[in-house]
Each structure stands twice: as C-alpha cells, then as structure tokens.
Coordinates of C-alpha atoms in Angstrom, one line a residue:
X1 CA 0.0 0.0 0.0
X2 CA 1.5 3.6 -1.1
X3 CA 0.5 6.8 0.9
X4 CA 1.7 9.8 1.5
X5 CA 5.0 10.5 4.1
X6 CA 2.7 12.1 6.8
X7 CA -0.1 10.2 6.6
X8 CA 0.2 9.1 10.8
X9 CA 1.9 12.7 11.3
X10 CA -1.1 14.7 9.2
X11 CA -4.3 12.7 10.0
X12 CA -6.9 12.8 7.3
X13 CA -10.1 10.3 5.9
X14 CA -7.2 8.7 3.6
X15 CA -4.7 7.8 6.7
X16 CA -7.7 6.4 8.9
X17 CA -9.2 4.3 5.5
X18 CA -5.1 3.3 5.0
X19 CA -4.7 2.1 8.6
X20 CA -8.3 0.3 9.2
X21 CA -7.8 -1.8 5.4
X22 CA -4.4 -2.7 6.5
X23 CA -5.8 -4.2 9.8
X24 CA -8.8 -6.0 8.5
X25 CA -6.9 -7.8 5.4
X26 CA -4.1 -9.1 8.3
X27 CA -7.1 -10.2 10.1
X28 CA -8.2 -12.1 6.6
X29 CA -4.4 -13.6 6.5
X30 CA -3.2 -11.2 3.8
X31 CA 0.3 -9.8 3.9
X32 CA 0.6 -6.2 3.2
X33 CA 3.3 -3.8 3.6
X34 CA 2.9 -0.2 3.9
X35 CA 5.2 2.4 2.1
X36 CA 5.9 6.1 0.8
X37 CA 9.5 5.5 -0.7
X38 CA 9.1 6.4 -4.3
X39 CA 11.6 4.1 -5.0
X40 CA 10.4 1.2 -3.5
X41 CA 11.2 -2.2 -4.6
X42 CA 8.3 -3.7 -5.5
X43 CA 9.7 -7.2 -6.8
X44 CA 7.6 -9.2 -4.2
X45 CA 4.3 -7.9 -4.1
X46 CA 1.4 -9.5 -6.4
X47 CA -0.6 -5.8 -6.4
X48 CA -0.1 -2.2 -5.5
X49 CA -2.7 -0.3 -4.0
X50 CA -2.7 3.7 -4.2
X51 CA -4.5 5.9 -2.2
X52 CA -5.9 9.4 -2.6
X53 CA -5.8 11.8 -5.9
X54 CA -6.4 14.6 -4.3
X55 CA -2.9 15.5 -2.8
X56 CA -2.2 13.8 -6.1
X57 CA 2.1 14.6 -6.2
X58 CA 3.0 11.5 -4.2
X59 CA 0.6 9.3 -5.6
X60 CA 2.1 9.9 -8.9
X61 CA 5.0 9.4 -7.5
X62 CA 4.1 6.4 -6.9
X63 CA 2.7 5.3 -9.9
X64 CA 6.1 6.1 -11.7
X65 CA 7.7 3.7 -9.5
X66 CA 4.8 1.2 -9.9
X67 CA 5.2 1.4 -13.8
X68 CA 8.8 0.3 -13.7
X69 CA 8.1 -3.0 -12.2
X70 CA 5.2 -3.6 -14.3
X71 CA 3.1 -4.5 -11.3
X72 CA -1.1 -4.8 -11.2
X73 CA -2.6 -1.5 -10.0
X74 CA -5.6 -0.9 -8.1
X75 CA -7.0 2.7 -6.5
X76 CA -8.6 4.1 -3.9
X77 CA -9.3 7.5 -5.6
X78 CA -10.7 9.7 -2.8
X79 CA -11.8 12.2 -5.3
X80 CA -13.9 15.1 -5.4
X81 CA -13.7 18.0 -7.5
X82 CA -13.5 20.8 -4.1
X83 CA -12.2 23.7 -6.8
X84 CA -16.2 24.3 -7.6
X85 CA -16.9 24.6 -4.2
X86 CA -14.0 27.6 -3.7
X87 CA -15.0 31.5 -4.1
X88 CA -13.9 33.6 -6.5
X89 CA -10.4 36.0 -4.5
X90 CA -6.6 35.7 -5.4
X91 CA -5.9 33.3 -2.8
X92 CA -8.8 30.5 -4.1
X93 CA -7.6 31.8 -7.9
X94 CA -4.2 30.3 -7.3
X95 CA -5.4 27.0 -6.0
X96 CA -7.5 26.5 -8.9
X97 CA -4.7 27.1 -11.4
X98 CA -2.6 25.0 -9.3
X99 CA -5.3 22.2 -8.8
X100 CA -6.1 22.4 -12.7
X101 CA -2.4 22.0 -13.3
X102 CA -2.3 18.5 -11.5
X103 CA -5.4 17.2 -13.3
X104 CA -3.4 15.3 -16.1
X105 CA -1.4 13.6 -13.6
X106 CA -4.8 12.5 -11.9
X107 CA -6.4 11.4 -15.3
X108 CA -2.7 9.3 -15.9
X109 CA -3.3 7.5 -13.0
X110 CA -6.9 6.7 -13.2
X111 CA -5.7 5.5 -16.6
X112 CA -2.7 3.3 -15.5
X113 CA -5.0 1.8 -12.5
X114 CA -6.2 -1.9 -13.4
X115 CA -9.1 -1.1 -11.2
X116 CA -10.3 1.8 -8.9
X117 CA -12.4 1.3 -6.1
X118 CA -14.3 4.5 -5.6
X119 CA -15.9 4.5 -2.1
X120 CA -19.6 5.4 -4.0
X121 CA -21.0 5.1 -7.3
X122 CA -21.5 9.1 -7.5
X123 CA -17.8 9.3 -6.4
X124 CA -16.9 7.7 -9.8
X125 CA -19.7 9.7 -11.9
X126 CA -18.0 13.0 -10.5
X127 CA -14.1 11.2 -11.8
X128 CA -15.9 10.2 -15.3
X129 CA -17.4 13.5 -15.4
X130 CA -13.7 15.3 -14.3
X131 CA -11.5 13.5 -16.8
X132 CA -13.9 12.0 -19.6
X133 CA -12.9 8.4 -18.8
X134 CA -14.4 5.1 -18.9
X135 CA -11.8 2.3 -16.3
X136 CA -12.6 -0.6 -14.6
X137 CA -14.2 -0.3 -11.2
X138 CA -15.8 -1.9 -8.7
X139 CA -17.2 0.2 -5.8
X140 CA -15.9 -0.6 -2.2
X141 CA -17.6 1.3 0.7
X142 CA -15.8 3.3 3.4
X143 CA -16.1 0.7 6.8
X144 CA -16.6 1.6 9.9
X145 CA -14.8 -0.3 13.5
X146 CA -17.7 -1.8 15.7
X147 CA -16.1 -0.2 18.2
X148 CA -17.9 2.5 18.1
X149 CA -21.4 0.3 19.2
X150 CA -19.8 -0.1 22.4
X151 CA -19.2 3.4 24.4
X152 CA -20.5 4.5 27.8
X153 CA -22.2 7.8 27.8
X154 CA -21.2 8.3 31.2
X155 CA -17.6 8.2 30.6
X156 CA -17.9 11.6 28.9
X157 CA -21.1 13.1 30.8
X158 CA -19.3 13.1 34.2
X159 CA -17.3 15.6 32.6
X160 CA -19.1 17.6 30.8
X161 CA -22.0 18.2 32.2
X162 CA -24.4 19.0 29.3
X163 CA -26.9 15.8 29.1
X164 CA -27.5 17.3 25.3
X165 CA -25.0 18.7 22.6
X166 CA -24.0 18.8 18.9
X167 CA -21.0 17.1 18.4
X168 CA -18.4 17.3 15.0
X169 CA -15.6 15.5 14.5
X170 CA -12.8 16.1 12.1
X171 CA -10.0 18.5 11.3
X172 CA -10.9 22.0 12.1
X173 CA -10.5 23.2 8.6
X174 CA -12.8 26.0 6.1
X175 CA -13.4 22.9 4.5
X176 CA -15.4 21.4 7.4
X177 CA -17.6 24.2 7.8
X178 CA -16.9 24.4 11.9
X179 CA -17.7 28.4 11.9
X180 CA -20.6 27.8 10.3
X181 CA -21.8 25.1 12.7
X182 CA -20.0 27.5 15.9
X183 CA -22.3 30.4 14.7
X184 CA -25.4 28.1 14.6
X185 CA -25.2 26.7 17.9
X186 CA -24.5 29.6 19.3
X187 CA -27.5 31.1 18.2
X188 CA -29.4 27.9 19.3
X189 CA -28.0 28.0 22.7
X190 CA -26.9 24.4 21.7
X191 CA -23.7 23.3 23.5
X192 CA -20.9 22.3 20.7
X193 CA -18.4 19.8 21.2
X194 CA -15.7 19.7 18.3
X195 CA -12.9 16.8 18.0
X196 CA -10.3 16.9 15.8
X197 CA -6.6 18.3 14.6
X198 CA -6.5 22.0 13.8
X199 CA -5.5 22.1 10.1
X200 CA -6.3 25.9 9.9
X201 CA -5.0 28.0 13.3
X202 CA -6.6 31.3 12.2
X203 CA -9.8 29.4 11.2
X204 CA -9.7 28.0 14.5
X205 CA -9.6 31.0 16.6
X206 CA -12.3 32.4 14.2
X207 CA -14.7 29.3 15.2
X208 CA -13.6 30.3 19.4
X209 CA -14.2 33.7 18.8
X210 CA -17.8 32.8 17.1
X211 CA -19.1 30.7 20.0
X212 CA -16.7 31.1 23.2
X213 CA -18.8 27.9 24.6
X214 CA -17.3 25.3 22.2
X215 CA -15.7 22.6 24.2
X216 CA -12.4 21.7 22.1
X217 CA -11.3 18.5 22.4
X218 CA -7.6 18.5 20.0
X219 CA -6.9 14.3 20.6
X220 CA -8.2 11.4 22.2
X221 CA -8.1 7.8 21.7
X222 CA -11.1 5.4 19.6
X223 CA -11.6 4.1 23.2
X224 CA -13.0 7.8 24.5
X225 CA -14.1 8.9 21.1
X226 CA -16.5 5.9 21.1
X227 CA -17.8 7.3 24.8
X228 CA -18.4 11.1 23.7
X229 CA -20.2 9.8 20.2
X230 CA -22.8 8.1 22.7
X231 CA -23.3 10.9 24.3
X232 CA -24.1 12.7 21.8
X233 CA -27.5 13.2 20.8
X234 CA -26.2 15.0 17.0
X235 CA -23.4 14.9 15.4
X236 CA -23.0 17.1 12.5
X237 CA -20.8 17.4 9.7
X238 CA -22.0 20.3 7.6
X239 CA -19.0 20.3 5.0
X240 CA -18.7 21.4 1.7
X241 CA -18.4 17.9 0.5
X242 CA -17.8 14.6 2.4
X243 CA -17.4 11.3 1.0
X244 CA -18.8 10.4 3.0
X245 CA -17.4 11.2 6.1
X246 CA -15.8 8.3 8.1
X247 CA -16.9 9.8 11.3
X248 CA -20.5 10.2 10.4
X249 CA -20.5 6.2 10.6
X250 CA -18.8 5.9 13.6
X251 CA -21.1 8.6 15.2
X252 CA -24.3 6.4 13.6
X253 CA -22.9 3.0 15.7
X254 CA -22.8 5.5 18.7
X255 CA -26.4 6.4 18.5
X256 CA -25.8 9.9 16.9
X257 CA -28.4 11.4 15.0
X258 CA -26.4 12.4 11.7
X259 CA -27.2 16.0 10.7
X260 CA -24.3 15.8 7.1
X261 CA -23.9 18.2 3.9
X262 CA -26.0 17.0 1.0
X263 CA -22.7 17.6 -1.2
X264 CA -20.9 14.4 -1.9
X265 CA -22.1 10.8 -1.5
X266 CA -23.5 11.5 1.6
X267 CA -27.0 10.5 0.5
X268 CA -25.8 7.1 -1.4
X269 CA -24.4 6.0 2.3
X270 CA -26.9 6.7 5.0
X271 CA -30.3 7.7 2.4
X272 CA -33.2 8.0 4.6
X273 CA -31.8 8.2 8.1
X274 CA -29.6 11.4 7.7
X275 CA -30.8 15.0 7.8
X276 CA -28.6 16.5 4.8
X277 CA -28.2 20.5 4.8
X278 CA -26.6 23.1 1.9
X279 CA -23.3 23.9 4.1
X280 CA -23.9 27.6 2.3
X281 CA -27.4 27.7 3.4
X282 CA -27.8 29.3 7.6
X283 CA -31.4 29.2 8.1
X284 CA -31.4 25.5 6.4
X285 CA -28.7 24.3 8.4
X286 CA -30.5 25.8 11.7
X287 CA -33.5 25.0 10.7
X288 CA -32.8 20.6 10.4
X289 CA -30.3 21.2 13.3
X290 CA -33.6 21.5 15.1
X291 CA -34.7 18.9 13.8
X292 CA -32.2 16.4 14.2
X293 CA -31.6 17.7 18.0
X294 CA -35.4 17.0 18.9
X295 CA -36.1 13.9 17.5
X296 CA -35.3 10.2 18.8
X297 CA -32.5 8.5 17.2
X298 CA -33.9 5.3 15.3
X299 CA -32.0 2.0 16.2
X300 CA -32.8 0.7 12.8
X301 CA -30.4 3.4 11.4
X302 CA -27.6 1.3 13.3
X303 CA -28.6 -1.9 12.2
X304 CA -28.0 -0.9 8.8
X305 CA -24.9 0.5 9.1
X306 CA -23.9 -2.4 10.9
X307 CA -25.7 -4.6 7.9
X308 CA -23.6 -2.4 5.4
X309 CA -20.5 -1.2 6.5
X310 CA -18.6 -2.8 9.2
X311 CA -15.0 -3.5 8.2
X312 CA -15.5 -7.0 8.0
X313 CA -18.0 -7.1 5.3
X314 CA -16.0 -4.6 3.5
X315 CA -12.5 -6.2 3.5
X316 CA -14.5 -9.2 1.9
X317 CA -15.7 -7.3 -1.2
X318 CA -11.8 -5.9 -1.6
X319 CA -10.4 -8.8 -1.3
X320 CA -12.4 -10.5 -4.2
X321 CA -11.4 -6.9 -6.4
X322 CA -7.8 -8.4 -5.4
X323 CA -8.4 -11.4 -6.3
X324 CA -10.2 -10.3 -9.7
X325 CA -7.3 -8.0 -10.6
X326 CA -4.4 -10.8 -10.3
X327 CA -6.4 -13.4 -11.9
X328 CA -7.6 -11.9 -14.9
X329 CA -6.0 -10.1 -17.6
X330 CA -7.4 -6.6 -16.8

C-alpha cells in the first residue's frame, strides 16, 4: 500500500481508511506492507494499492515507480472536485490554477489503475465526469470499526455536564464548515463539542471567537471517542463535500443522530436516516439542526450500518477486487 510520508503525522479520511484496510486484510491472513518510498522495490508484491488523488504529487510518485516494475494496480481515488466549491479572490484563484495543473497527472493515473475502487457510485460519476474516462471499477464502501457500538455515555457526561450537545468530529478546517456550525449553535444555545486536529490555526480562533462555549477537544483515543459519540444526541458534519465522512459512521454506531452536507455521497451512504443541509445555506442548516436535535434517534439506522458497512463485510468485497485484478488479464 502507497501513501503519502505524513499520513500518521497529518491525519486525514485517507490515513484512517489506510490504517483500518491494512488491519482488516491481516485479520483475513493477507500480507501487506505499507510504504511512501518512491523508489520502493516492488519485486515481491502481487498488487499495489494507491490511495488518494487529491494530494495527487505523491501518488504519482508512486505510480512512476509502480510502472517500472510492471506490477497490477488498483486505486482508492478519494476524489472530489472541491475547486467548484471555492469562491472567486486571489488566494482560491491560485489554488485553482494550481489544482487544474495537476489534473493530467490525476487522469494518468486513473488510466494506469487496473481497477479503482471508488468509495460510491456518484464518487466515480464525478471522476468520469472530471477527466472523460471510462476504467474498470468496482465500488468498495468506506467501513466503519464496531467499536464504536460499544461506548459508555457516562464516561464523557461526568465531565461535561451538558446531558444534550452537537457534536463534530474532524479536522478544524474551512473545509469542514466548523464556523458555520459555531455560529449556529451559538444562536441555538446548543452546547458544541468539536474533535479533531487543527488544520487551519486562524480558522480555528475564528470558530472560538464565534461561540466562546465550544468545548475543544484537539486528541483522544477510539476508546474515548466511542464514549463522547454516545453521548451525543447529534453529530453534524456540515462540509462542503464529504465522501462520505468516516466519522458520520462511527457517530451512527454510537447512536448519533447524523445532521451531514448534502454535497458528496453522503446521500448514497446513510439515504433516509440522515438530515442533509446546503453547508452555504444558515437558516437550512439551523433550521434541520432543530430537527435532528429534537427527534429520537432510530435503532434501525444502526442496524443498517452495521448490515452495510462494518469492516468486516467490506474487507470481503476488496479482497475479491484483489483477487479479480491478479487473476484476470485486466
């Protein structure tokens, strides 16, 4: 498996998707090895698997490496056009000439993969769409730990004392939409929890500044993450895309109420049982915030994630893409 250098130093969807598939297809009795040396040698391994496009550099990188050995290819795209999502100043102008710029080494290696395994079907309309390709593919879903079935509300509650709060999960990034979400709570008089890595420092003040009641919580362990997601009664994700968003699983398995953007494959992965909002839109955002705070959460919304998308089940259907890939001359 190739990733990029600071994928345990930088943690992002791609480094937890990396780790979890690694640990699952040990636990299947398959032998993989995990690098970001561009000039790996790559003599002993039946298939390469690449992850991400999106900080697409290394992964081409990669894929030079992979061509000299001549080795079977499959992908893990994690692919969204974000550049539509930017507004129009200098700053956003420059990272859409840059982004633009890179585009032909993502379209090289969707081309050179033997198969990619978009997490969604509408993840690989939006790459056909991008790069006017037709490639091999088989979906494979984003899984989720069980883990996160098993926390104790109390664990958390004991320490912070509100029985009933929004919680978000994930890098505190413009991307994420946290101010948004801080400006909405706070004119709720909703308690916020966020969890998560500041990617952005001035973003992050802005988001403190916006509600000074956020509880911040930079790290902590699956062990207490699975504890805070059931207590919980919503957590929101209110990005400008997500595909889906590993944590809005997770928080589903903890009894969470998923309040989640409607940009993305959000809908193709939790359909009826989410609330999905317009991350641009306020009033719509506060308005199924509401919503999503006031109602019961259903248990039949975790028995289909756990029907769909533990690790388990998911590992399976990659394996058999593995399998599919070596065997036949794709």
């Amino acid at each position: 498996m190739y990733i990029r250098k600071d994928y345990k130093k930088n943690i992002a969807g791609d480094s937890v998707l990396l780790i979890k598939t690694k640990e699952y297809l040990s636990k299947a009795k398959v032998e993989v090895d995990i690098s970001s040396n561009t000039e790996e040698n790559l003599d002993r391994y039946d298939i390469i698997h690449l992850f991400n496009t999106i900080r697409v550099f290394d992964t081409y990188q990669f894929l030079k490496n992979i061509l000299k050995y001549k080795k079977k290819i499959v992908l893990t795209p994690i692919y969204w056009n974000y550049i539509k999502y930017l507004p129009k100043n200098p700053t956003n102008n420059y990272r859409i000439s840059y982004w633009k710029k890179q585009n032909p080494m993502r379209k090289e290696i969707f081309e050179k993969a033997d198969m990619i395994l978009p997490s969604s079907e509408v993840e690989m309309r939006e790459i056909e769409k991008s790069f006017n390709i037709k490639v091999p593919y088989q979906v494979v879903f984003n899984g989720v730990d069980k883990i996160f079935a098993e926390g104790n509300r109390n664990n958390f509650l004991d320490k912070f004392q509100k029985k009933d709060f929004v919680l978000s999960v994930g890098r505190i990034s413009p991307h994420k939409n946290q101010l948004t979400l801080a400006r909405v709570t706070k004119r709720l008089g909703i308690p916020l929890v966020l969890v998560g890595p500041i990617n952005d420092l001035n973003y992050y003040h802005q988001c403190m500044r916006a509600n000074k009641d956020i509880l911040y919580i930079s790290k902590t362990c699956h062990a207490k993450l699975k504890d805070i997601y059931a207590a919980a009664k919503v957590h929101a994700l209110v990005s400008w895309y997500e595909i889906p968003g590993l944590v809005s699983l997770e928080a589903a398995l903890g009894n969470c109420n998923i309040l989640t953007t409607k940009e993305g494959s959000t809908r193709e992965y939790f359909k009826k049982y989410a609330d999905y909002v317009d991350p641009y839109d306020l009033i719509d955002i506060e308005k199924k915030l509401i919503e999503s705070f006031r109602k019961p959460f259903d248990p039949s919304f975790k028995d289909y994630i756990v029907e769909n998308f533990l690790w388990e089940k998911v590992v399976k259907k990659l394996i058999s893409c593995y399998t599919y890939v070596t065997t036949n001359n794709v």
